[in-house]
mmCIF file of C-alpha atoms in Angstrom:
data_model
loop_
_atom_site.group_PDB
_atom_site.id
_atom_site.type_symbol
_atom_site.label_atom_id
_atom_site.label_comp_id
_atom_site.label_asym_id
_atom_site.label_seq_id
_atom_site.Cartn_x
_atom_site.Cartn_y
_atom_site.Cartn_z
ATOM 1 C CA UNK C 58 25.266 -32.641 -27.802
ATOM 2 C CA UNK C 59 25.758 -30.156 -24.794
ATOM 3 C CA UNK C 60 25.243 -27.280 -28.317
ATOM 4 C CA UNK C 61 21.191 -28.362 -27.486
ATOM 5 C CA UNK C 62 20.427 -26.853 -23.822
ATOM 6 C CA UNK C 63 22.665 -23.471 -24.759
ATOM 7 C CA UNK C 64 20.807 -23.495 -28.488
ATOM 8 C CA UNK C 65 16.843 -23.987 -26.553
ATOM 9 C CA UNK C 66 17.988 -21.830 -24.216
ATOM 10 C CA UNK C 67 18.766 -18.747 -26.046
ATOM 11 C CA UNK C 68 16.016 -19.626 -28.449
ATOM 12 C CA UNK C 69 13.145 -19.334 -25.421
ATOM 13 C CA UNK C 70 15.256 -15.942 -24.059
ATOM 14 C CA UNK C 71 14.203 -14.380 -27.975
ATOM 15 C CA UNK C 72 10.951 -15.714 -27.657
ATOM 16 C CA UNK C 73 10.474 -14.886 -23.769
ATOM 17 C CA UNK C 74 11.566 -10.847 -25.583
ATOM 18 C CA UNK C 75 9.317 -10.817 -28.258
ATOM 19 C CA UNK C 76 6.583 -11.910 -26.316
ATOM 20 C CA UNK C 77 7.231 -8.767 -23.588
ATOM 21 C CA UNK C 78 7.705 -6.279 -26.280
ATOM 22 C CA UNK C 79 4.543 -6.917 -27.852
ATOM 23 C CA UNK C 80 2.615 -7.455 -25.577
ATOM 24 C CA UNK C 81 3.942 -3.812 -24.552
ATOM 25 C CA UNK C 82 3.173 -2.170 -27.904
ATOM 26 C CA UNK C 83 -0.454 -3.224 -28.058
ATOM 27 C CA UNK C 84 -1.267 -0.789 -25.283
ATOM 28 C CA UNK C 85 -2.092 -3.500 -22.460
ATOM 29 C CA UNK C 86 -2.014 -1.899 -19.578
ATOM 30 C CA UNK C 87 0.128 -4.144 -16.444
ATOM 31 C CA UNK C 88 -2.438 -4.065 -13.592
ATOM 32 C CA UNK C 89 -2.360 -5.357 -9.788
ATOM 33 C CA UNK C 90 -5.151 -4.860 -7.643
ATOM 34 C CA UNK C 91 -5.346 -2.452 -5.219
ATOM 35 C CA UNK C 92 -5.833 -2.738 -1.654
ATOM 36 C CA UNK C 93 -5.134 0.430 0.557
ATOM 37 C CA UNK C 94 -5.581 1.123 4.181
ATOM 38 C CA UNK C 95 -5.589 3.499 6.722
ATOM 39 C CA UNK C 96 -6.331 4.102 10.582
ATOM 40 C CA UNK C 97 -8.112 7.735 11.248
ATOM 41 C CA UNK C 98 -10.766 8.685 13.941
ATOM 42 C CA UNK C 99 -14.041 8.418 12.843
ATOM 43 C CA UNK C 100 -17.140 6.685 14.669
ATOM 44 C CA UNK C 101 -15.195 8.016 17.951
ATOM 45 C CA UNK C 102 -12.852 10.630 18.202
ATOM 46 C CA UNK C 103 -11.009 9.341 21.108
ATOM 47 C CA UNK C 104 -9.692 5.771 18.526
ATOM 48 C CA UNK C 105 -8.707 5.240 15.283
ATOM 49 C CA UNK C 106 -11.353 3.087 12.880
ATOM 50 C CA UNK C 107 -9.871 1.138 9.719
ATOM 51 C CA UNK C 108 -10.529 2.299 5.978
ATOM 52 C CA UNK C 109 -9.600 -0.281 3.771
ATOM 53 C CA UNK C 110 -9.935 -0.488 0.099
ATOM 54 C CA UNK C 111 -9.570 -2.531 -2.900
ATOM 55 C CA UNK C 112 -9.861 -2.533 -6.177
ATOM 56 C CA UNK C 113 -10.228 -5.806 -7.963
ATOM 57 C CA UNK C 114 -10.608 -7.174 -11.812
ATOM 58 C CA UNK C 115 -8.451 -6.711 -14.842
ATOM 59 C CA UNK C 116 -11.266 -5.408 -17.263
ATOM 60 C CA UNK C 117 -13.131 -1.979 -16.617
ATOM 61 C CA UNK C 118 -16.852 -3.704 -16.385
ATOM 62 C CA UNK C 119 -15.329 -6.404 -14.325
ATOM 63 C CA UNK C 120 -13.949 -4.393 -11.477
ATOM 64 C CA UNK C 121 -14.661 -3.443 -8.255
ATOM 65 C CA UNK C 122 -14.373 -1.194 -5.851
ATOM 66 C CA UNK C 123 -14.806 -2.455 -1.901
ATOM 67 C CA UNK C 124 -14.755 0.626 0.938
ATOM 68 C CA UNK C 125 -15.149 -0.978 4.241
ATOM 69 C CA UNK C 126 -14.633 1.358 7.342
ATOM 70 C CA UNK C 127 -13.874 -1.292 10.629
ATOM 71 C CA UNK C 128 -13.908 0.064 13.919
ATOM 72 C CA UNK C 129 -11.167 0.112 17.217
ATOM 73 C CA UNK C 130 -12.871 -3.282 17.463
ATOM 74 C CA UNK C 131 -12.698 -5.273 14.351
ATOM 75 C CA UNK C 132 -16.061 -4.562 13.996
ATOM 76 C CA UNK C 133 -17.099 -3.589 10.107
ATOM 77 C CA UNK C 134 -19.369 -0.693 10.259
ATOM 78 C CA UNK C 135 -19.298 0.486 6.766
ATOM 79 C CA UNK C 136 -19.483 -1.209 3.079
ATOM 80 C CA UNK C 137 -20.011 -0.538 -0.119
ATOM 81 C CA UNK C 138 -19.639 -2.056 -3.427
ATOM 82 C CA UNK C 139 -18.774 -0.105 -6.529
ATOM 83 C CA UNK C 140 -18.793 -0.686 -9.665
ATOM 84 C CA UNK C 141 -16.110 0.227 -12.671
ATOM 85 C CA UNK C 142 -18.877 1.055 -14.386
ATOM 86 C CA UNK C 143 -20.920 3.039 -12.429
ATOM 87 C CA UNK C 144 -17.653 5.558 -12.085
ATOM 88 C CA UNK C 145 -16.503 5.376 -15.637
ATOM 89 C CA UNK C 146 -19.991 6.498 -16.364
ATOM 90 C CA UNK C 147 -20.637 9.071 -14.455
ATOM 91 C CA UNK C 148 -17.450 11.058 -15.504
ATOM 92 C CA UNK C 149 -16.693 14.028 -17.720
ATOM 93 C CA UNK C 150 -17.620 13.846 -20.447
ATOM 94 C CA UNK C 151 -14.068 15.727 -21.820
ATOM 95 C CA UNK C 152 -12.737 12.995 -20.707
ATOM 96 C CA UNK C 153 -11.537 10.376 -22.996
ATOM 97 C CA UNK C 154 -12.299 6.935 -21.999
ATOM 98 C CA UNK C 155 -12.760 5.044 -24.883
ATOM 99 C CA UNK C 156 -10.421 3.019 -24.686
ATOM 100 C CA UNK C 157 -10.211 0.445 -22.013
ATOM 101 C CA UNK C 158 -6.529 1.359 -20.705
ATOM 102 C CA UNK C 159 -7.494 4.969 -20.672
ATOM 103 C CA UNK C 160 -10.962 3.348 -18.459
ATOM 104 C CA UNK C 161 -8.562 1.172 -16.042
ATOM 105 C CA UNK C 162 -6.048 4.088 -15.454
ATOM 106 C CA UNK C 163 -8.737 6.090 -14.721
ATOM 107 C CA UNK C 164 -10.099 4.002 -11.752
ATOM 108 C CA UNK C 165 -6.806 2.924 -10.352
ATOM 109 C CA UNK C 166 -6.733 6.350 -10.672
ATOM 110 C CA UNK C 167 -9.991 6.698 -8.420
ATOM 111 C CA UNK C 168 -8.806 4.480 -6.421
ATOM 112 C CA UNK C 169 -5.035 5.930 -5.361
ATOM 113 C CA UNK C 170 -6.467 9.369 -4.287
ATOM 114 C CA UNK C 171 -9.358 7.945 -2.249
ATOM 115 C CA UNK C 172 -7.648 8.698 0.123
ATOM 116 C CA UNK C 173 -6.238 11.685 0.744
ATOM 117 C CA UNK C 174 -6.536 14.073 2.932
ATOM 118 C CA UNK C 175 -8.993 16.356 1.176
ATOM 119 C CA UNK C 176 -11.898 12.930 1.373
ATOM 120 C CA UNK C 177 -11.395 12.605 6.103
ATOM 121 C CA UNK C 178 -13.063 15.999 7.338
ATOM 122 C CA UNK C 179 -12.503 17.086 10.874
ATOM 123 C CA UNK C 180 -14.941 17.769 12.221
ATOM 124 C CA UNK C 181 -17.775 16.590 9.308
ATOM 125 C CA UNK C 182 -20.517 19.789 10.602
ATOM 126 C CA UNK C 183 -18.673 22.869 11.219
ATOM 127 C CA UNK C 184 -20.986 24.329 14.120
ATOM 128 C CA UNK C 185 -21.449 27.461 11.992
ATOM 129 C CA UNK C 186 -22.533 25.388 8.820
ATOM 130 C CA UNK C 187 -26.513 25.253 7.518
ATOM 131 C CA UNK C 188 -28.025 22.059 6.090
ATOM 132 C CA UNK C 189 -29.281 22.502 2.329
ATOM 133 C CA UNK C 190 -30.845 20.823 -0.464
ATOM 134 C CA UNK C 191 -28.174 18.452 -0.621
ATOM 135 C CA UNK C 192 -28.006 16.932 3.481
ATOM 136 C CA UNK C 193 -30.890 14.074 3.227
ATOM 137 C CA UNK C 194 -31.117 13.567 6.896
ATOM 138 C CA UNK C 195 -31.534 17.200 8.198
ATOM 139 C CA UNK C 196 -31.275 15.787 12.167
ATOM 140 C CA UNK C 197 -28.302 13.128 11.581
ATOM 141 C CA UNK C 198 -26.503 17.014 10.665
ATOM 142 C CA UNK C 199 -27.457 18.855 13.621
ATOM 143 C CA UNK C 200 -26.058 15.294 15.465
ATOM 144 C CA UNK C 201 -23.034 15.941 13.606
ATOM 145 C CA UNK C 202 -23.087 20.082 14.159
ATOM 146 C CA UNK C 203 -22.695 18.842 18.881
ATOM 147 C CA UNK C 204 -20.695 15.553 18.351
ATOM 148 C CA UNK C 205 -17.971 16.714 16.644
ATOM 149 C CA UNK C 206 -17.409 13.362 14.728
ATOM 150 C CA UNK C 207 -15.814 13.314 12.217
ATOM 151 C CA UNK C 208 -16.506 12.428 8.046
ATOM 152 C CA UNK C 209 -15.718 11.324 5.095
ATOM 153 C CA UNK C 210 -16.001 11.667 1.692
ATOM 154 C CA UNK C 211 -15.710 9.508 -2.083
ATOM 155 C CA UNK C 212 -17.210 10.009 -5.341
ATOM 156 C CA UNK C 213 -19.084 8.247 -7.786
ATOM 157 C CA UNK C 214 -18.443 10.855 -10.810
ATOM 158 C CA UNK C 215 -17.824 13.800 -11.924
ATOM 159 C CA UNK C 216 -20.571 15.436 -9.749
ATOM 160 C CA UNK C 217 -21.253 13.133 -7.031
ATOM 161 C CA UNK C 218 -19.540 13.576 -3.708
ATOM 162 C CA UNK C 219 -21.277 11.076 -0.533
ATOM 163 C CA UNK C 220 -20.301 12.677 2.527
ATOM 164 C CA UNK C 221 -20.436 9.713 5.124
ATOM 165 C CA UNK C 222 -20.224 10.290 9.115
ATOM 166 C CA UNK C 223 -20.867 7.642 12.124
ATOM 167 C CA UNK C 224 -24.287 8.386 13.855
ATOM 168 C CA UNK C 225 -24.684 8.054 17.456
ATOM 169 C CA UNK C 226 -27.484 7.942 17.992
ATOM 170 C CA UNK C 227 -27.803 4.683 15.344
ATOM 171 C CA UNK C 228 -24.863 3.465 15.953
ATOM 172 C CA UNK C 229 -24.340 3.526 12.645
ATOM 173 C CA UNK C 230 -22.339 5.230 9.195
ATOM 174 C CA UNK C 231 -25.075 7.345 7.406
ATOM 175 C CA UNK C 232 -24.521 10.162 4.650
ATOM 176 C CA UNK C 233 -25.160 13.177 5.840
ATOM 177 C CA UNK C 234 -24.282 14.648 2.972
ATOM 178 C CA UNK C 235 -24.987 14.470 -1.190
ATOM 179 C CA UNK C 236 -23.312 16.822 -3.079
ATOM 180 C CA UNK C 237 -21.728 17.682 -6.505
#
C-alpha cells in the first residue's frame, strides 16, 4: 500500500521534468514584468523626482511600456504609454524580429536600458547650443538654456528620440527636442 504513493510521486516528478524540458525546447521565453524606478533631479535642481517604468504584457502585441515621472511631492508630472508594437514597428530593418521570442527580448532590452546614464541630460540644453529644425518649441529651448534644468531622452524607434524637460514657465513637462 505504501508503494502506490511513492510511485505516484515519482510519476509526477518525471511528468514535471518532461513538461519543463518541453517548454524550454519550444523556444518559449520566460518573461517577467519589468518595474524599475530611479530618483534624479529634473523639475527642480534641489530635489529628486522619481522616474518609473513598467513593461507589462506577455505577448509583443499586448505589451505596454508605461513611463511616469513624479516630483518630490509625489505629484505625477509626466505619463506616457508606449505600445510594444509601436517600438517594434520603428526599429532598424536590419534587426530580425520575425520571431516572437526575439521581439520579447528586444522589448525587454529597451526597458532595461531605459534609465541608462546617457539618457539623463545634465543640463538639458547647454548655453552654447542652438535650436534647429528638430526643436519643436524654441521658447522652451531658450528657457532651458537659462534655467539649467536637466532633461531626459527616450527612444521610440530607430531614429526617433524624444527629449523632455520641465518648463518652469508652463509648470509641465514638454518635448524640447525630437530627433534621430
